[in-house]
Amino acid sequence: MAPYEALAFSNRSFSRLKVGDLKGAMKDVEKSLKLYSGNSYAYRNRTHIYLEMGKRDKACEDLFEAEKQGFSKIYGPEVQKLIIFNCQNYEAR
């Protein structure tokens, strides 16, 4: 059941992001990842939240995690494009 609940929280986080509720979006995406840490889409969503917050390093960490979890194989090249655009000078910690 957790992966389905995780997907619901992940989807709601992106909806909240789109209406400018960064705090609510972060709360939902964190809940999603707590329920299912392999949710590559949640990492992608949290990337967008971090970018809105100006936290590029954290966004890059999540982009690489989304790739590690198989985002591109499932959803296409969006995360790869975000990595190229946002993480050129990123140094993994």
Short mmCIF file of C-alpha atoms in Angstrom, two decimals:
data_model
loop_
_atom_site.label_atom_id
_atom_site.label_comp_id
_atom_site.label_asym_id
_atom_site.label_seq_id
_atom_site.Cartn_x
_atom_site.Cartn_y
_atom_site.Cartn_z
CA MET A 1 0.00 0.00 0.00
CA ALA A 2 2.83 2.46 0.77
CA PRO A 3 3.94 2.95 -2.87
CA TYR A 4 0.39 4.05 -3.80
CA GLU A 5 0.18 6.41 -0.83
CA ALA A 6 3.65 7.69 -1.68
CA LEU A 7 2.53 8.48 -5.21
CA ALA A 8 -0.49 10.41 -3.90
CA PHE A 9 1.69 12.54 -1.62
CA SER A 10 4.20 13.09 -4.42
CA ASN A 11 1.48 14.24 -6.81
CA ARG A 12 -0.05 16.56 -4.24
CA SER A 13 3.39 18.04 -3.53
CA PHE A 14 3.73 19.05 -7.16
CA SER A 15 0.25 20.58 -7.15
CA ARG A 16 1.11 22.58 -4.05
CA LEU A 17 4.34 23.73 -5.66
CA LYS A 18 2.43 25.02 -8.67
CA VAL A 19 0.23 27.22 -6.47
CA GLY A 20 3.22 28.55 -4.52
CA ASP A 21 2.78 26.53 -1.31
CA LEU A 22 6.44 25.53 -0.90
CA LYS A 23 6.04 24.53 2.75
CA GLY A 24 3.09 22.23 1.98
CA ALA A 25 4.84 20.87 -1.11
CA MET A 26 7.95 20.00 0.90
CA LYS A 27 5.88 18.39 3.66
CA ASP A 28 4.09 16.18 1.13
CA VAL A 29 7.20 15.16 -0.80
CA GLU A 30 9.01 14.30 2.43
CA LYS A 31 6.06 12.11 3.45
CA SER A 32 6.15 10.46 0.03
CA LEU A 33 9.83 9.63 0.34
CA LYS A 34 9.37 8.38 3.89
CA LEU A 35 6.71 5.96 2.65
CA TYR A 36 8.72 4.86 -0.40
CA SER A 37 12.33 5.99 -0.76
CA GLY A 38 12.59 4.49 -4.26
CA ASN A 39 10.13 7.00 -5.74
CA SER A 40 12.19 8.67 -8.46
CA TYR A 41 9.30 11.02 -9.28
CA ALA A 42 9.29 12.36 -5.71
CA TYR A 43 12.99 13.19 -6.02
CA ARG A 44 12.21 15.02 -9.25
CA ASN A 45 9.42 16.93 -7.52
CA ARG A 46 11.63 17.86 -4.58
CA THR A 47 14.20 19.11 -7.09
CA HIS A 48 11.69 21.67 -8.32
CA ILE A 49 10.89 22.72 -4.75
CA TYR A 50 14.58 23.17 -3.97
CA LEU A 51 15.09 25.18 -7.16
CA GLU A 52 12.24 27.49 -6.15
CA MET A 53 13.93 27.90 -2.75
CA GLY A 54 17.27 28.71 -4.40
CA LYS A 55 18.89 25.53 -3.05
CA ARG A 56 20.64 24.36 -6.21
CA ASP A 57 23.04 21.94 -4.46
CA LYS A 58 20.17 20.09 -2.81
CA ALA A 59 18.29 20.09 -6.12
CA CYS A 60 21.29 18.49 -7.83
CA GLU A 61 21.55 15.85 -5.12
CA ASP A 62 17.93 14.93 -5.79
CA LEU A 63 18.38 14.95 -9.56
CA PHE A 64 21.20 12.45 -9.29
CA GLU A 65 19.14 10.34 -6.87
CA ALA A 66 16.17 10.42 -9.27
CA GLU A 67 18.45 9.11 -12.02
CA LYS A 68 19.84 6.45 -9.68
CA GLN A 69 16.26 5.35 -8.95
CA GLY A 70 15.55 5.02 -12.69
CA PHE A 71 13.58 8.17 -13.52
CA SER A 72 14.76 8.44 -17.14
CA LYS A 73 14.01 4.79 -17.90
CA ILE A 74 10.43 5.26 -16.72
CA TYR A 75 9.56 8.87 -17.61
CA GLY A 76 12.05 10.06 -20.22
CA PRO A 77 14.93 12.57 -20.32
CA GLU A 78 13.52 15.42 -18.19
CA VAL A 79 15.86 14.79 -15.25
CA GLN A 80 18.88 14.43 -17.54
CA LYS A 81 18.05 17.84 -19.07
CA LEU A 82 17.66 19.37 -15.61
CA ILE A 83 21.06 17.98 -14.62
CA ILE A 84 22.69 19.52 -17.68
CA PHE A 85 21.03 22.89 -17.07
CA ASN A 86 21.43 23.10 -13.29
CA CYS A 87 24.34 20.93 -12.21
CA GLN A 88 27.25 21.75 -14.51
CA ASN A 89 29.38 22.99 -11.59
CA TYR A 90 27.90 20.72 -8.94
CA GLU A 91 30.34 18.85 -6.75
CA ALA A 92 28.91 15.82 -5.02
CA ARG A 93 29.42 15.82 -1.28
#
